[in-house]
Short mmCIF file of C-alpha atoms in Angstrom, two decimals:
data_model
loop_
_atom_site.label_atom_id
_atom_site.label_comp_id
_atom_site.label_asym_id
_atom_site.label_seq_id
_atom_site.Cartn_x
_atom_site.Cartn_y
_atom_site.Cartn_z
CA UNK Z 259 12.88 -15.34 -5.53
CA UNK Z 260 10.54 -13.09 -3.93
CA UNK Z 261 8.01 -13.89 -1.22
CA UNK Z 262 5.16 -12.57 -3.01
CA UNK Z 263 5.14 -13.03 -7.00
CA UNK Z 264 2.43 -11.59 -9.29
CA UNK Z 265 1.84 -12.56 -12.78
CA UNK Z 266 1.07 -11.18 -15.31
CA UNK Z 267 3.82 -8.43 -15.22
CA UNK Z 268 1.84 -6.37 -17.66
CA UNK Z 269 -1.52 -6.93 -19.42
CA UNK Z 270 -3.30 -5.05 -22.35
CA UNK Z 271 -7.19 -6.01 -22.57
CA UNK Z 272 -9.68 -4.90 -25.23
CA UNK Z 273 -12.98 -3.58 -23.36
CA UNK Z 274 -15.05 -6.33 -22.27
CA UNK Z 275 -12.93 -9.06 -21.75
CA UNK Z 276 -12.49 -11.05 -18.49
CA UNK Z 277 -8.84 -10.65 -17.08
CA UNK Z 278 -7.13 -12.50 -14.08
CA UNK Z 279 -4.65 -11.66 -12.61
CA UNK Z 280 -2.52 -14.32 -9.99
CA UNK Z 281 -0.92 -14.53 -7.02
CA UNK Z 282 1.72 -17.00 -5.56
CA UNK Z 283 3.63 -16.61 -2.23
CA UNK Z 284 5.47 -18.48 -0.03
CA UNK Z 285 5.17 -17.24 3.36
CA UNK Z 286 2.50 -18.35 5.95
CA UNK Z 287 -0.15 -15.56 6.03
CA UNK Z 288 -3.00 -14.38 7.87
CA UNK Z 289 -4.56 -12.73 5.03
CA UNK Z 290 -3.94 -11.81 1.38
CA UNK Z 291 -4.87 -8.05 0.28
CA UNK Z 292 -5.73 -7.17 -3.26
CA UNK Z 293 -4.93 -3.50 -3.78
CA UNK Z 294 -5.52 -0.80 -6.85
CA UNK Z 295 -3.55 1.96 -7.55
CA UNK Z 296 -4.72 4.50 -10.72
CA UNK Z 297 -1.35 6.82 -12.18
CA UNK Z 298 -0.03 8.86 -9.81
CA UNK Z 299 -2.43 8.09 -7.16
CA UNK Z 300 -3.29 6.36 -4.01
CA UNK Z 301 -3.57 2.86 -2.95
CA UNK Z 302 -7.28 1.46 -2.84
CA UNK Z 303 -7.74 -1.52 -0.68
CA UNK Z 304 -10.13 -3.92 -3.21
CA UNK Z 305 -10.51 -7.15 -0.67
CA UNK Z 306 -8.48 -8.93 1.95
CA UNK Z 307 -8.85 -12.53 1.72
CA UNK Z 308 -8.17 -15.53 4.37
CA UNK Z 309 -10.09 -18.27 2.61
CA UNK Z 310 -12.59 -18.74 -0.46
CA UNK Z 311 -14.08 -15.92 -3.17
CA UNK Z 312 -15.27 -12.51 -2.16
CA UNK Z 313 -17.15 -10.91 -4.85
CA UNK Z 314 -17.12 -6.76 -5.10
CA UNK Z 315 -19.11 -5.37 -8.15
CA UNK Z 316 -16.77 -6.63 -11.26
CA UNK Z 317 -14.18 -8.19 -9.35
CA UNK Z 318 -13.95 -11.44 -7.30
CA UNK Z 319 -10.94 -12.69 -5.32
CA UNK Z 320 -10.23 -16.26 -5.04
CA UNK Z 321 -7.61 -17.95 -2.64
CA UNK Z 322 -6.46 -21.34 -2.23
CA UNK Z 323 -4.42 -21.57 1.51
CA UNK Z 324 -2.91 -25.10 0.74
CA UNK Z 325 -1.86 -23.99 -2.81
CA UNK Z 326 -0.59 -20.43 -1.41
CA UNK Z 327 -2.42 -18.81 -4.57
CA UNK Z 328 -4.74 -16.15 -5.08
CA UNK Z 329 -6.46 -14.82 -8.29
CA UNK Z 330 -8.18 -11.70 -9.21
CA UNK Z 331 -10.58 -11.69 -11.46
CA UNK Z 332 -12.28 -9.19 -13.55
CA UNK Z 333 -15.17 -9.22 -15.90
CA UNK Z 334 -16.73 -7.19 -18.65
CA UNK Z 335 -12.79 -5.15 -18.28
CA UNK Z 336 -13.91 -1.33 -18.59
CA UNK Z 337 -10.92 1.72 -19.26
CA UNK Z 338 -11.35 3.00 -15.47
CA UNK Z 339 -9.77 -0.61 -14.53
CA UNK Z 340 -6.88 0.53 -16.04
CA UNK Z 341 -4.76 0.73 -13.01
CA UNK Z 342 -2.18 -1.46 -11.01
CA UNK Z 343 -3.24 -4.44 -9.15
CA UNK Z 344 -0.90 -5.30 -6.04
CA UNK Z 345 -0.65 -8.56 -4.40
CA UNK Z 346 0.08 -8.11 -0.56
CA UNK Z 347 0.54 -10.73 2.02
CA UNK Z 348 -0.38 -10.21 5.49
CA UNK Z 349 1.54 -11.63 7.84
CA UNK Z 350 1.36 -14.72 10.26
CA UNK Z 351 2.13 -13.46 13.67
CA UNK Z 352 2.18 -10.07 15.25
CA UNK Z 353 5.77 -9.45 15.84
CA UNK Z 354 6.28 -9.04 12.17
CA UNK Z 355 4.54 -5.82 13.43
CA UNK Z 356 1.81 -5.53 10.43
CA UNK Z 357 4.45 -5.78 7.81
CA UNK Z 358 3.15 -6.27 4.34
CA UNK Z 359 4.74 -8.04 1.61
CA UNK Z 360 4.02 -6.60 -2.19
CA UNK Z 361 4.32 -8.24 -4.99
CA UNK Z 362 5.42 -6.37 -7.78
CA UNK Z 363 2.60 -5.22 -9.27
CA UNK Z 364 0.64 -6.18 -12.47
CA UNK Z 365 0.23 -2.84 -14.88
CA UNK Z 366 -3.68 -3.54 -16.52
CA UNK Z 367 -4.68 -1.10 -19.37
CA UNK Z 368 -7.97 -1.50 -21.10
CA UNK Z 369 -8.32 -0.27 -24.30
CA UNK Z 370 -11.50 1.37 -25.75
CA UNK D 108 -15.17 8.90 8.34
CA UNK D 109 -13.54 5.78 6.25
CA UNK D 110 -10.60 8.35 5.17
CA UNK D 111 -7.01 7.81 5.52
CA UNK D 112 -5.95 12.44 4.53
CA UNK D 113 -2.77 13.14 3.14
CA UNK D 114 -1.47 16.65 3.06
CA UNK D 115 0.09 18.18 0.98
CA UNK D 116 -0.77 16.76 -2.04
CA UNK D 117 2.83 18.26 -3.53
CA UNK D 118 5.90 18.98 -2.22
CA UNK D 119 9.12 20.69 -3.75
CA UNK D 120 11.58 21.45 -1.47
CA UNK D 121 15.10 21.98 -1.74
CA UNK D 122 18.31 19.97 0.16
CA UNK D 123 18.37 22.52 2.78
CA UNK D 124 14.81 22.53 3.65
CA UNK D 125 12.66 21.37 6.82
CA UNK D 126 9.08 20.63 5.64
CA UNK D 127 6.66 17.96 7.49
CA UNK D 128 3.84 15.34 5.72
CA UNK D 129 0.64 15.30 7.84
CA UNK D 130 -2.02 12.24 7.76
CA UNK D 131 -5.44 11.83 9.67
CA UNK D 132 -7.47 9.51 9.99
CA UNK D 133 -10.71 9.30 12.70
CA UNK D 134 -11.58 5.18 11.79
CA UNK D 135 -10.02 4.56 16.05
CA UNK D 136 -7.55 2.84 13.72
CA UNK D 137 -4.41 1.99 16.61
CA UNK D 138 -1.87 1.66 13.59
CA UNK D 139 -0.14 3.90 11.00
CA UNK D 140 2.18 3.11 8.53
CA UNK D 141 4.19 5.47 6.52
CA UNK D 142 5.71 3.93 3.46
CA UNK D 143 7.91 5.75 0.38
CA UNK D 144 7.12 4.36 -3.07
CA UNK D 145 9.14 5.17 -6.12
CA UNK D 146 7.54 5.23 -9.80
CA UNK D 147 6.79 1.56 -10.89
CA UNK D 148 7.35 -0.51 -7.95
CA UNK D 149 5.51 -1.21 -4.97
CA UNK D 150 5.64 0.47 -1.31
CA UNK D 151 8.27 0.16 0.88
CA UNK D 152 7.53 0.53 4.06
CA UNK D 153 9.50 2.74 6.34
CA UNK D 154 7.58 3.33 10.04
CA UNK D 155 5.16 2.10 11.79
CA UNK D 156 3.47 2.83 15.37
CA UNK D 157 1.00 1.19 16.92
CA UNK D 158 -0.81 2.82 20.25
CA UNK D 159 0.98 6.00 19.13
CA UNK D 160 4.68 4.69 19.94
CA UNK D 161 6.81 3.72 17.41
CA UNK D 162 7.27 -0.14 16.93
CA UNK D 163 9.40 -0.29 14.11
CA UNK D 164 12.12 1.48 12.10
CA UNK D 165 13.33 0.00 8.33
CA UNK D 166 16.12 1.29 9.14
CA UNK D 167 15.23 4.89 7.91
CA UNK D 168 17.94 7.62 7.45
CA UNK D 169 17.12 9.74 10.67
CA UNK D 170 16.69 12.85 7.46
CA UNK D 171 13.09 11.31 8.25
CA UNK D 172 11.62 11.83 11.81
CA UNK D 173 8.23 10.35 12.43
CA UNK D 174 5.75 11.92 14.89
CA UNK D 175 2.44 10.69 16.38
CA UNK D 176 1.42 13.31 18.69
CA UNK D 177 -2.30 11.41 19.20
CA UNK D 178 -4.04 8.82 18.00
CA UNK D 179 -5.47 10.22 15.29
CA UNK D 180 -2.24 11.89 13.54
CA UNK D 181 1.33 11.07 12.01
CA UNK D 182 3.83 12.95 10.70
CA UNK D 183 7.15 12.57 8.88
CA UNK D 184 9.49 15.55 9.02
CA UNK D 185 12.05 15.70 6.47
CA UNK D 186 15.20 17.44 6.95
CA UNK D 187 18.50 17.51 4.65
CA UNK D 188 16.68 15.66 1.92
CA UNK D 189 18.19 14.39 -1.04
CA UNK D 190 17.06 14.54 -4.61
CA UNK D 191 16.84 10.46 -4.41
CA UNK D 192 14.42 11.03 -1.90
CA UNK D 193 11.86 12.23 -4.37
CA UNK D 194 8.77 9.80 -4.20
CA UNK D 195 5.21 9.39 -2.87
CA UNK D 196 4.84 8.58 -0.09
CA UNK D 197 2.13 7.14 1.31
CA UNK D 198 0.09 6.59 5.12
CA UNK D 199 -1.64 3.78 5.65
CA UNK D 200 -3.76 2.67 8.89
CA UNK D 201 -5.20 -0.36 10.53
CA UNK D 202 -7.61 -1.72 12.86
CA UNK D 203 -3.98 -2.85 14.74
CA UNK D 204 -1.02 -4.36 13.98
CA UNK D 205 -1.07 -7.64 12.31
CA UNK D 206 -1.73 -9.16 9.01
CA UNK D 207 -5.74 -10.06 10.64
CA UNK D 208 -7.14 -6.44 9.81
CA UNK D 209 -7.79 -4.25 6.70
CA UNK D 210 -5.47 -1.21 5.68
CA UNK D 211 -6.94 2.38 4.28
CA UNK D 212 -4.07 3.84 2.20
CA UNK D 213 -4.10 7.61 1.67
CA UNK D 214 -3.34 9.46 -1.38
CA UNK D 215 0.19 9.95 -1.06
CA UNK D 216 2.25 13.23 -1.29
CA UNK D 217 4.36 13.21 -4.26
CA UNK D 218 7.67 15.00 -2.78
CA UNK D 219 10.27 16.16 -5.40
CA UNK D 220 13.43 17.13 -3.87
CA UNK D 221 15.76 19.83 -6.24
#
């Protein structure tokens, strides 16, 4: 089982809908990073989390510590969301020396 | 500057080849990251130095050999590849070590290896 587990795998929206997107994990963290990542392209760091909602535009983060479970949410879904949403978990103590751990990604497309 | 610069944005080179990946960034960020990704599954992370000395090694064929000649620069020079070393590969910084501070990914250099 790994440390970090995203679901949905893969989601297909119509434009307009509200999508979420989870986030279990099982290791103690510092912080939880939501990351974006359009074909063939660079990472884009969307919020890192510790406790509570952040809000960004169109898309809120959620995380509940004592659950270990974070949600991303999106609404009124638009075609330039279509992208990959990663689930990262920061890690408790230093001398894991910064190292991340990804989930495996959830593929979003938003059709037209 | 909130930039994390990747260059090239392409690579092809061939077995024999010695080419080098170059990132920048000028955030004062005290750690870099370099991580290879392969299509459809998330980074895995191969180097990272914080203070410019290297603090840790996934156990990384030495074909790669990371460089961080200041602060503000890393490189990855890539020697003897082989074609299952195509990827991206991406640089990533931080504030510092530790899961306590936000990362600024670059772009990535997509490296294809004939």
């Amino acid at each position: 089982k790994n440390e970090v587990e995203q679901s949905p795998q893969n989601l297909t929206a119509q434009e307009g809908e509200f999508i979420t997107i989870n986030c279990s994990y099982s290791v103690g963290i510092s912080a939880l990073h939501w990351l974006q990542q359009h074909p063939g392209g660079g990472i884009v760091s969307l919020f890192m989390l510790s406790s509570g909602k952040k809000k960004h535009g169109r898309l809120i983060a959620t995380i509940n510590i004592q659950e270990k479970h974070s949600s991303l949410h999106i609404t009124a879904s638009h075609p330039r969301d279509s992208a990959v949403y990663i689930c990262a978990a920061g890690p408790m103590i230093y001398n894991q020396g910064g190292k991340l751990i990804f989930g495996q990604g959830t593929e979003l497309s938003v059709k037209p | 500057d909130t930039e994390v610069t990747q260059t090239p944005k392409h690579l092809v080179m061939g077995m024999t080849n010695k080419k080098s990946l170059k990132c920048e960034q000028h955030m004062g960020h005290r750690a870099m990251y370099w991580y290879k990704q392969k299509a459809k599954k998330p980074p895995e992370l191969m180097f990272v130095y914080s203070y410019e000395k290297l603090s840790i090694n996934e156990s990384v064929p030495s074909r790669f050999s990371p460089e961080c000649p200041n602060s503000s620069l890393l490189n990855l020079h890539l020697h003897a590849l082989q074609p299952e070393d195509s990827a991206l590969y991406l640089c990533a910084s931080s504030q510092a070590v530790g899961g306590y501070y936000g990362y600024t990914f670059g772009s990535g250099t997509r490296l294809t290896v004939v």
